[in-house]
mmCIF file of C-alpha atoms and ligand atoms in Angstrom:
data_model
loop_
_atom_site.group_PDB
_atom_site.id
_atom_site.type_symbol
_atom_site.label_atom_id
_atom_site.label_comp_id
_atom_site.label_asym_id
_atom_site.label_seq_id
_atom_site.Cartn_x
_atom_site.Cartn_y
_atom_site.Cartn_z
ATOM 1 C CA MET A 2 -85.050 69.880 -66.624
ATOM 2 C CA LYS A 3 -88.174 68.684 -67.875
ATOM 3 C CA THR A 4 -86.974 69.177 -71.425
ATOM 4 C CA PHE A 5 -83.775 67.352 -70.762
ATOM 5 C CA ALA A 6 -85.825 64.549 -69.352
ATOM 6 C CA ASN A 7 -88.145 64.356 -72.248
ATOM 7 C CA VAL A 8 -85.308 64.228 -74.750
ATOM 8 C CA PHE A 9 -83.523 61.651 -72.767
ATOM 9 C CA LEU A 10 -86.625 59.477 -72.588
ATOM 10 C CA GLY A 11 -87.383 60.044 -76.190
ATOM 11 C CA LEU A 12 -83.901 58.618 -76.928
ATOM 12 C CA PHE A 13 -84.550 55.768 -74.672
ATOM 13 C CA ILE A 14 -87.897 54.992 -76.227
ATOM 14 C CA LEU A 15 -86.339 55.046 -79.687
ATOM 15 C CA ARG A 16 -83.724 52.649 -78.581
ATOM 16 C CA THR A 17 -86.212 50.324 -77.006
ATOM 17 C CA VAL A 18 -88.446 50.405 -80.202
ATOM 18 C CA THR A 19 -85.589 49.837 -82.631
ATOM 19 C CA ALA A 20 -84.069 47.056 -80.643
ATOM 20 C CA PRO A 21 -84.514 43.638 -82.177
ATOM 21 C CA PRO A 22 -87.426 41.746 -80.955
ATOM 22 C CA PRO A 23 -86.675 39.498 -78.065
ATOM 23 C CA SER A 24 -86.216 35.868 -79.013
ATOM 24 C CA ASP A 25 -87.899 34.795 -75.719
ATOM 25 C CA PRO A 26 -90.391 31.996 -76.220
ATOM 26 C CA VAL A 27 -92.532 33.333 -73.448
ATOM 27 C CA ASN A 28 -93.583 36.280 -75.435
ATOM 28 C CA TYR A 29 -96.475 37.600 -73.571
ATOM 29 C CA ASP A 30 -94.244 40.441 -72.580
ATOM 30 C CA THR A 31 -93.508 41.939 -75.939
ATOM 31 C CA ASP A 32 -96.127 44.756 -75.735
ATOM 32 C CA THR A 33 -95.151 45.645 -72.221
ATOM 33 C CA TYR A 34 -92.547 48.192 -72.931
ATOM 34 C CA GLU A 35 -94.320 50.063 -75.647
ATOM 35 C CA VAL A 36 -94.811 53.388 -73.983
ATOM 36 C CA ASP A 37 -97.514 55.522 -75.590
ATOM 37 C CA LEU A 38 -96.066 58.998 -76.387
ATOM 38 C CA GLU A 39 -99.133 60.572 -75.050
ATOM 39 C CA GLU A 40 -98.669 58.838 -71.655
ATOM 40 C CA LEU A 41 -95.151 60.189 -71.764
ATOM 41 C CA SER A 42 -96.252 63.748 -71.939
ATOM 42 C CA SER A 43 -98.030 63.283 -68.769
ATOM 43 C CA PHE A 44 -95.052 61.486 -67.276
ATOM 44 C CA TYR A 45 -94.720 63.801 -64.219
ATOM 45 C CA ASP A 46 -98.269 64.666 -63.634
ATOM 46 C CA TYR A 47 -99.283 61.944 -61.136
ATOM 47 C CA ASP A 48 -102.375 63.464 -59.736
ATOM 48 C CA GLY A 49 -100.932 66.939 -59.939
ATOM 49 C CA ASN A 50 -99.478 66.006 -56.596
ATOM 50 C CA GLN A 51 -97.347 68.833 -55.498
ATOM 51 C CA GLY A 52 -97.683 68.534 -51.769
ATOM 52 C CA GLU A 53 -94.463 68.350 -49.881
ATOM 53 C CA ILE A 54 -92.525 66.767 -52.707
ATOM 54 C CA ASP A 55 -90.298 69.217 -54.625
ATOM 55 C CA GLN A 56 -91.088 68.668 -58.253
ATOM 56 C CA GLY A 57 -87.468 68.932 -59.176
ATOM 57 C CA GLU A 58 -86.563 66.073 -56.811
ATOM 58 C CA VAL A 59 -89.312 63.834 -58.301
ATOM 59 C CA GLU A 60 -88.117 64.465 -61.826
ATOM 60 C CA ILE A 61 -84.384 63.511 -60.784
ATOM 61 C CA GLY A 62 -85.618 60.487 -58.974
ATOM 62 C CA THR A 63 -87.739 59.374 -61.964
ATOM 63 C CA VAL A 64 -85.050 59.942 -64.484
ATOM 64 C CA LEU A 65 -82.168 58.491 -62.597
ATOM 65 C CA PRO A 66 -83.402 55.110 -61.060
ATOM 66 C CA VAL A 67 -81.399 53.092 -58.764
ATOM 67 C CA VAL A 68 -80.902 50.366 -61.231
ATOM 68 C CA ASN A 69 -77.312 51.018 -62.189
ATOM 69 C CA ARG A 70 -75.984 47.708 -60.638
ATOM 70 C CA PRO A 71 -75.559 44.100 -61.638
ATOM 71 C CA ILE A 72 -78.909 42.363 -62.159
ATOM 72 C CA ILE A 73 -78.707 39.065 -60.360
ATOM 73 C CA SER A 74 -76.173 36.307 -60.343
ATOM 74 C CA PRO A 75 -77.144 33.702 -63.134
ATOM 75 C CA GLU A 76 -77.432 30.815 -60.823
ATOM 76 C CA GLN A 77 -80.281 32.493 -58.985
ATOM 77 C CA ILE A 78 -82.497 32.676 -61.992
ATOM 78 C CA PRO A 79 -83.670 29.916 -64.299
ATOM 79 C CA GLU A 80 -82.847 30.240 -67.922
ATOM 80 C CA GLU A 81 -86.122 31.416 -69.212
ATOM 81 C CA ALA A 82 -86.428 34.135 -66.637
ATOM 82 C CA GLU A 83 -82.942 35.262 -67.485
ATOM 83 C CA GLU A 84 -83.816 35.614 -71.059
ATOM 84 C CA GLU A 85 -86.933 37.577 -70.150
ATOM 85 C CA GLU A 86 -84.844 39.885 -68.057
ATOM 86 C CA GLU A 87 -82.889 40.992 -71.158
ATOM 87 C CA SER A 88 -85.899 42.682 -72.412
ATOM 88 C CA THR A 89 -86.146 44.872 -69.480
ATOM 89 C CA PRO A 90 -85.032 48.357 -70.394
ATOM 90 C CA LYS A 91 -81.625 49.360 -69.147
ATOM 91 C CA LEU A 92 -82.461 52.693 -68.132
ATOM 92 C CA ILE A 93 -79.257 54.723 -67.745
ATOM 93 C CA ASP A 94 -76.407 52.709 -68.955
ATOM 94 C CA GLY A 95 -73.801 54.703 -67.160
ATOM 95 C CA SER A 96 -74.627 57.906 -69.133
ATOM 96 C CA SER A 97 -75.926 59.453 -65.980
ATOM 97 C CA PRO A 98 -74.070 62.668 -65.098
ATOM 98 C CA GLN A 99 -74.905 62.176 -61.399
ATOM 99 C CA GLU A 100 -74.661 59.346 -58.843
ATOM 100 C CA PRO A 101 -77.912 57.501 -58.725
ATOM 101 C CA LEU A 102 -80.044 58.300 -55.647
ATOM 102 C CA SER A 103 -79.530 55.865 -52.740
ATOM 103 C CA PRO A 104 -82.802 54.565 -51.108
ATOM 104 C CA GLY A 105 -81.832 56.651 -48.089
ATOM 105 C CA VAL A 106 -82.856 59.832 -50.135
ATOM 106 C CA LEU A 107 -86.413 58.566 -49.892
ATOM 107 C CA ILE A 108 -89.063 61.286 -49.384
ATOM 108 C CA PRO A 109 -91.433 60.183 -46.624
ATOM 109 C CA GLU A 110 -94.533 58.480 -47.859
ATOM 110 C CA THR A 111 -97.098 61.247 -48.134
ATOM 111 C CA SER A 112 -98.538 60.964 -51.551
ATOM 112 C CA GLY A 113 -100.271 57.718 -52.129
ATOM 113 C CA GLY A 114 -97.426 55.857 -53.721
ATOM 114 C CA VAL A 115 -95.761 58.616 -55.773
ATOM 115 C CA SER A 116 -92.589 58.463 -53.570
ATOM 116 C CA THR A 117 -92.180 54.851 -54.795
ATOM 117 C CA CYS A 118 -91.406 56.503 -58.208
ATOM 118 C CA ILE A 119 -88.164 57.748 -56.575
ATOM 119 C CA LEU A 120 -87.038 54.438 -55.335
ATOM 120 C CA CYS A 121 -88.419 52.582 -58.435
ATOM 121 C CA THR A 122 -89.022 53.821 -61.893
ATOM 122 C CA CYS A 123 -92.305 55.047 -63.223
ATOM 123 C CA MET A 124 -92.896 55.574 -66.952
ATOM 124 C CA GLY A 125 -96.340 56.732 -67.811
ATOM 125 C CA THR A 126 -98.465 54.403 -65.607
ATOM 126 C CA THR A 127 -96.068 51.678 -65.536
ATOM 127 C CA VAL A 128 -93.985 51.134 -62.383
ATOM 128 C CA TYR A 129 -90.761 49.060 -62.663
ATOM 129 C CA CYS A 130 -89.478 47.968 -59.209
ATOM 130 C CA ASP A 131 -87.527 44.849 -60.281
ATOM 131 C CA ASP A 132 -84.487 43.745 -58.222
ATOM 132 C CA HIS A 133 -84.750 46.150 -55.214
ATOM 133 C CA ASN A 134 -84.498 43.795 -52.314
ATOM 134 C CA LEU A 135 -88.256 44.570 -51.374
ATOM 135 C CA ASP A 136 -89.947 42.193 -49.014
ATOM 136 C CA THR A 137 -93.316 43.746 -49.314
ATOM 137 C CA VAL A 138 -95.200 45.392 -52.187
ATOM 138 C CA PRO A 139 -94.375 49.063 -52.015
ATOM 139 C CA PRO A 140 -97.199 51.578 -52.096
ATOM 140 C CA LEU A 141 -98.071 52.271 -55.753
ATOM 141 C CA PRO A 142 -99.587 55.375 -57.412
ATOM 142 C CA LYS A 143 -103.313 54.830 -57.895
ATOM 143 C CA THR A 144 -103.078 55.482 -61.607
ATOM 144 C CA THR A 145 -100.782 52.427 -62.015
ATOM 145 C CA THR A 146 -101.800 50.120 -64.959
ATOM 146 C CA HIS A 147 -98.628 47.804 -65.108
ATOM 147 C CA VAL A 148 -96.322 46.805 -62.243
ATOM 148 C CA TYR A 149 -93.096 44.905 -62.309
ATOM 149 C CA LEU A 150 -91.904 43.556 -58.980
ATOM 150 C CA ARG A 151 -89.542 40.869 -60.283
ATOM 151 C CA PHE A 152 -86.468 39.546 -58.474
ATOM 152 C CA ASN A 153 -87.297 40.796 -54.991
ATOM 153 C CA ARG A 154 -87.824 38.941 -51.713
ATOM 154 C CA ILE A 155 -91.540 39.434 -51.224
ATOM 155 C CA THR A 156 -93.050 36.721 -49.212
ATOM 156 C CA LYS A 157 -96.701 37.479 -49.012
ATOM 157 C CA ILE A 158 -99.255 39.307 -50.881
ATOM 158 C CA ASN A 159 -101.786 41.134 -48.567
ATOM 159 C CA LYS A 160 -105.337 42.079 -49.380
ATOM 160 C CA ASN A 161 -104.549 45.756 -49.386
ATOM 161 C CA ASP A 162 -101.341 45.584 -51.525
ATOM 162 C CA PHE A 163 -103.270 46.118 -54.896
ATOM 163 C CA SER A 164 -106.957 46.340 -53.895
ATOM 164 C CA HIS A 165 -107.296 50.226 -54.438
ATOM 165 C CA LEU A 166 -105.462 50.210 -57.960
ATOM 166 C CA ILE A 167 -108.544 49.998 -60.075
ATOM 167 C CA LYS A 168 -106.734 50.677 -63.224
ATOM 168 C CA LEU A 169 -104.204 47.760 -62.832
ATOM 169 C CA GLN A 170 -103.978 45.515 -65.777
ATOM 170 C CA LYS A 171 -100.804 43.548 -65.264
ATOM 171 C CA ILE A 172 -98.884 42.283 -62.169
ATOM 172 C CA ASP A 173 -95.573 40.664 -62.573
ATOM 173 C CA LEU A 174 -94.066 39.079 -59.484
ATOM 174 C CA THR A 175 -91.672 36.691 -61.076
ATOM 175 C CA SER A 176 -88.883 35.288 -58.897
ATOM 176 C CA ASN A 177 -89.870 36.262 -55.420
ATOM 177 C CA ILE A 178 -90.485 33.881 -52.519
ATOM 178 C CA ILE A 179 -94.272 34.247 -52.217
ATOM 179 C CA ALA A 180 -95.837 31.510 -50.273
ATOM 180 C CA GLU A 181 -99.060 33.137 -49.354
ATOM 181 C CA ILE A 182 -101.509 35.381 -51.063
ATOM 182 C CA ASP A 183 -104.781 36.774 -49.245
ATOM 183 C CA GLU A 184 -107.902 35.270 -50.810
ATOM 184 C CA ASP A 185 -109.190 38.905 -51.896
ATOM 185 C CA ALA A 186 -105.904 40.334 -53.071
ATOM 186 C CA PHE A 187 -106.847 40.344 -56.756
ATOM 187 C CA ARG A 188 -110.487 39.479 -56.943
ATOM 188 C CA SER A 189 -112.028 42.811 -57.321
ATOM 189 C CA LEU A 190 -109.568 44.367 -59.729
ATOM 190 C CA PRO A 191 -111.801 45.236 -62.644
ATOM 191 C CA LEU A 192 -109.265 45.426 -65.391
ATOM 192 C CA LEU A 193 -106.644 42.956 -64.380
ATOM 193 C CA ASN A 194 -105.674 40.623 -67.233
ATOM 194 C CA GLU A 195 -102.060 39.441 -66.757
ATOM 195 C CA LEU A 196 -100.852 37.937 -63.546
ATOM 196 C CA ILE A 197 -97.273 36.470 -63.564
ATOM 197 C CA LEU A 198 -96.194 34.618 -60.526
ATOM 198 C CA ARG A 199 -93.566 32.255 -61.841
ATOM 199 C CA ASP A 200 -90.813 31.224 -59.671
ATOM 200 C CA ASN A 201 -92.396 31.529 -56.302
ATOM 201 C CA ARG A 202 -93.574 29.095 -53.600
ATOM 202 C CA LEU A 203 -97.158 29.383 -53.894
ATOM 203 C CA ARG A 204 -99.332 26.606 -52.743
ATOM 204 C CA GLN A 205 -102.719 28.054 -53.294
ATOM 205 C CA LEU A 206 -104.183 30.396 -55.964
ATOM 206 C CA PRO A 207 -106.515 32.947 -54.584
ATOM 207 C CA GLU A 208 -109.629 33.898 -56.630
ATOM 208 C CA LEU A 209 -108.989 35.823 -59.721
ATOM 209 C CA PRO A 210 -111.229 38.111 -61.656
ATOM 210 C CA ASN A 211 -112.920 36.748 -64.801
ATOM 211 C CA THR A 212 -110.997 39.570 -66.894
ATOM 212 C CA MET A 213 -107.853 37.369 -66.895
ATOM 213 C CA SER A 214 -106.092 36.743 -70.216
ATOM 214 C CA VAL A 215 -102.670 35.570 -69.259
ATOM 215 C CA ILE A 216 -101.925 33.519 -65.969
ATOM 216 C CA ASP A 217 -98.420 32.297 -65.415
ATOM 217 C CA LEU A 218 -98.074 30.074 -62.195
ATOM 218 C CA SER A 219 -95.086 28.019 -63.367
ATOM 219 C CA HIS A 220 -92.418 26.887 -60.915
ATOM 220 C CA ASN A 221 -94.536 26.980 -57.833
ATOM 221 C CA ARG A 222 -95.906 24.464 -55.319
ATOM 222 C CA LEU A 223 -99.484 24.173 -56.297
ATOM 223 C CA GLY A 224 -100.674 20.654 -55.395
ATOM 224 C CA ARG A 225 -104.010 18.755 -55.496
ATOM 225 C CA LYS A 226 -105.746 21.578 -53.733
ATOM 226 C CA GLY A 227 -103.816 24.507 -54.970
ATOM 227 C CA LEU A 228 -106.423 25.357 -57.720
ATOM 228 C CA LYS A 229 -110.109 25.986 -56.891
ATOM 229 C CA GLN A 230 -112.810 23.809 -58.521
ATOM 230 C CA GLU A 231 -113.602 25.307 -61.974
ATOM 231 C CA ALA A 232 -111.149 28.087 -61.265
ATOM 232 C CA PHE A 233 -110.817 29.180 -64.965
ATOM 233 C CA LYS A 234 -114.215 28.207 -66.187
ATOM 234 C CA ASP A 235 -115.755 31.734 -66.535
ATOM 235 C CA MET A 236 -112.521 33.442 -67.843
ATOM 236 C CA ASN A 237 -113.909 34.053 -71.473
ATOM 237 C CA ASP A 238 -110.811 35.929 -72.408
ATOM 238 C CA LEU A 239 -108.112 33.537 -71.059
ATOM 239 C CA HIS A 240 -105.479 32.822 -73.658
ATOM 240 C CA LEU A 241 -102.439 31.533 -71.856
ATOM 241 C CA LEU A 242 -102.389 29.388 -68.753
ATOM 242 C CA TYR A 243 -98.927 28.313 -67.698
ATOM 243 C CA LEU A 244 -98.734 25.816 -64.866
ATOM 244 C CA THR A 245 -95.398 24.182 -65.547
ATOM 245 C CA ASP A 246 -93.393 22.584 -62.782
ATOM 246 C CA ASN A 247 -96.007 22.234 -59.906
ATOM 247 C CA ASN A 248 -97.366 19.267 -58.172
ATOM 248 C CA LEU A 249 -100.777 19.137 -59.914
ATOM 249 C CA ASP A 250 -102.369 15.744 -60.195
ATOM 250 C CA HIS A 251 -105.266 16.792 -62.549
ATOM 251 C CA ILE A 252 -106.067 18.988 -65.458
ATOM 252 C CA PRO A 253 -108.019 21.894 -64.232
ATOM 253 C CA ILE A 254 -111.236 21.672 -66.160
ATOM 254 C CA PRO A 255 -113.336 23.195 -67.566
ATOM 255 C CA LEU A 256 -111.231 25.258 -69.690
ATOM 256 C CA PRO A 257 -112.669 28.307 -71.686
ATOM 257 C CA ASP A 258 -112.773 27.993 -75.424
ATOM 258 C CA SER A 259 -110.631 31.129 -75.747
ATOM 259 C CA LEU A 260 -107.607 29.170 -74.419
ATOM 260 C CA GLN A 261 -104.607 29.100 -76.748
ATOM 261 C CA ALA A 262 -101.964 27.477 -74.710
ATOM 262 C CA LEU A 263 -101.970 25.189 -71.749
ATOM 263 C CA HIS A 264 -98.585 24.308 -70.202
ATOM 264 C CA LEU A 265 -98.733 21.489 -67.642
ATOM 265 C CA GLN A 266 -95.398 19.859 -68.265
ATOM 266 C CA ASP A 267 -93.374 18.580 -65.194
ATOM 267 C CA ASN A 268 -96.487 17.900 -62.936
ATOM 268 C CA ASN A 269 -97.949 14.676 -61.556
ATOM 269 C CA ILE A 270 -100.869 14.202 -63.869
ATOM 270 C CA GLN A 271 -101.632 10.427 -64.383
ATOM 271 C CA GLU A 272 -104.791 10.415 -66.260
ATOM 272 C CA MET A 273 -107.291 12.405 -68.384
ATOM 273 C CA HIS A 274 -110.784 11.825 -69.702
ATOM 274 C CA GLU A 275 -112.126 11.904 -73.102
ATOM 275 C CA ASP A 276 -114.162 14.921 -72.267
ATOM 276 C CA THR A 277 -111.245 16.913 -70.774
ATOM 277 C CA PHE A 278 -110.904 18.991 -73.998
ATOM 278 C CA CYS A 279 -113.417 17.592 -76.337
ATOM 279 C CA ASN A 280 -117.113 16.787 -76.086
ATOM 280 C CA MET A 281 -118.060 13.072 -76.588
ATOM 281 C CA LYS A 282 -121.739 14.047 -77.014
ATOM 282 C CA ASP A 283 -121.041 16.361 -79.772
ATOM 283 C CA TYR A 284 -118.588 15.174 -82.456
ATOM 284 C CA THR A 285 -118.909 18.503 -84.250
ATOM 285 C CA TYR A 286 -117.473 20.418 -81.440
ATOM 286 C CA ALA A 287 -113.961 21.842 -82.236
ATOM 287 C CA ARG A 288 -111.775 23.610 -79.776
ATOM 288 C CA ARG A 289 -109.843 25.490 -82.544
ATOM 289 C CA ALA A 290 -107.917 27.893 -80.425
ATOM 290 C CA LEU A 291 -105.983 25.416 -78.182
ATOM 291 C CA GLU A 292 -102.958 24.653 -80.328
ATOM 292 C CA ASP A 293 -100.380 24.342 -77.715
ATOM 293 C CA ILE A 294 -100.810 21.684 -74.905
ATOM 294 C CA ARG A 295 -97.942 20.474 -73.043
ATOM 295 C CA LEU A 296 -98.155 17.305 -70.981
ATOM 296 C CA ASP A 297 -94.529 16.074 -71.057
ATOM 297 C CA GLY A 298 -92.913 15.292 -67.885
ATOM 298 C CA ASN A 299 -96.125 13.800 -66.315
ATOM 299 C CA PRO A 300 -96.794 10.057 -65.627
ATOM 300 C CA ILE A 301 -99.589 9.922 -68.190
ATOM 301 C CA ASN A 302 -99.749 7.695 -71.355
ATOM 302 C CA LEU A 303 -101.664 9.762 -73.981
ATOM 303 C CA SER A 304 -102.247 6.663 -76.179
ATOM 304 C CA LYS A 305 -104.811 5.419 -73.639
ATOM 305 C CA THR A 306 -107.200 8.134 -74.700
ATOM 306 C CA PRO A 307 -107.170 8.509 -78.411
ATOM 307 C CA GLN A 308 -110.547 10.000 -78.555
ATOM 308 C CA ALA A 309 -109.652 12.733 -76.228
ATOM 309 C CA PHE A 310 -107.926 14.758 -78.890
ATOM 310 C CA ILE A 311 -110.293 14.725 -81.775
ATOM 311 C CA CYS A 312 -111.529 18.224 -81.324
ATOM 312 C CA LEU A 313 -108.170 19.712 -81.081
ATOM 313 C CA PRO A 314 -106.058 21.210 -83.909
ATOM 314 C CA ARG A 315 -102.908 19.471 -82.497
ATOM 315 C CA ILE A 316 -102.109 16.529 -80.315
ATOM 316 C CA PRO A 317 -100.625 17.442 -77.000
ATOM 317 C CA VAL A 318 -97.079 17.098 -76.538
ATOM 318 C CA GLY A 319 -96.351 14.154 -74.115
ATOM 319 C CA ARG A 320 -95.662 10.378 -73.982
ATOM 320 C CA LEU A 321 -97.590 8.630 -76.766
ATOM 321 C CA VAL A 322 -96.154 5.061 -76.522
HETATM 322 C C1 LIG B 1 -99.642 3.273 -73.351
HETATM 323 O O1 LIG B 1 -100.904 2.957 -73.706
HETATM 324 C C2 LIG B 1 -101.025 2.095 -74.887
HETATM 325 C C3 LIG B 1 -102.529 1.962 -75.217
HETATM 326 O O2 LIG B 1 -103.274 1.406 -74.099
HETATM 327 C C4 LIG B 1 -100.384 0.841 -74.554
HETATM 328 O O3 LIG B 1 -100.407 -0.003 -75.738
HETATM 329 C C5 LIG B 1 -98.964 1.103 -74.158
HETATM 330 O O4 LIG B 1 -98.260 -0.240 -73.928
HETATM 331 C C6 LIG B 1 -98.879 2.047 -73.005
HETATM 332 N N1 LIG B 1 -97.557 2.335 -72.846
HETATM 333 C C7 LIG B 1 -96.941 2.197 -71.489
HETATM 334 C C8 LIG B 1 -95.526 2.673 -71.449
HETATM 335 O O5 LIG B 1 -97.526 1.885 -70.580
#
């Protein structure tokens, strides 16, 4: 059984690797599905947990996930999210010799999240739990490094949902209905660097660790008080900050020099200052990394602050007349 599974997975990985690169402009996902072969060999060895779970059942559950159904009707997802979904591995493609397990076959929760790998799909230390009608975050194996919970119905993130997952690097909660996140839900995750919360109902961003590199909060309800003062200041590795389509009325300064892209289109930003990006006291200062600033769709006239862009490699996109 294990050999079959490995061969099958090998084929799947090969297919994923040889597939053409996704044309998705939101490309922070491209390295997500590279599964290290070494990781694969330890595919079934979650904590050596044998307990009450029959190893055979775990393997079947892992290899035959419950994803053999239509993804989501197109009108439910915005265009970009739909494109991104295409890069999600299609795991079985109808080649399965058996019926997929139904959620009713679930083994009782006895093993710290390993049983989630029967309902969802675990590959190496990545857990895929997209489109499973979940309304809360399921228990996750404590070795989890990447978790995908897209296209579910999660309403709230509680402080204990992720807090014990000290290896966690990426959380993707795209397209849920999250309106609230406990203040300490993410703050003490020592390795977290990507947090994707696009397409939710979030009004307030909780504190994040300074290890963040990618933050996507596009299409939410963040308003004047949605971001803390100086929320991003000490994130010295922050590269992408996407805040498209919220209700923000200011640019969340100060921004770290590492930042490469700042998307603020479709907000309510009316003004900026000459020091927002540059330093009026030091004309030699250059913010070389920040090549991509989007301010279109805001009631702001960029021509009013011509000095505000002198340290940037490119002028922001927005109204210039
Ligand atoms: C934008 O600002 C410039 C410079 O102050 C001004 O000449 C122009 O009329 C403004 N445009 C609008 C639409 O307010």
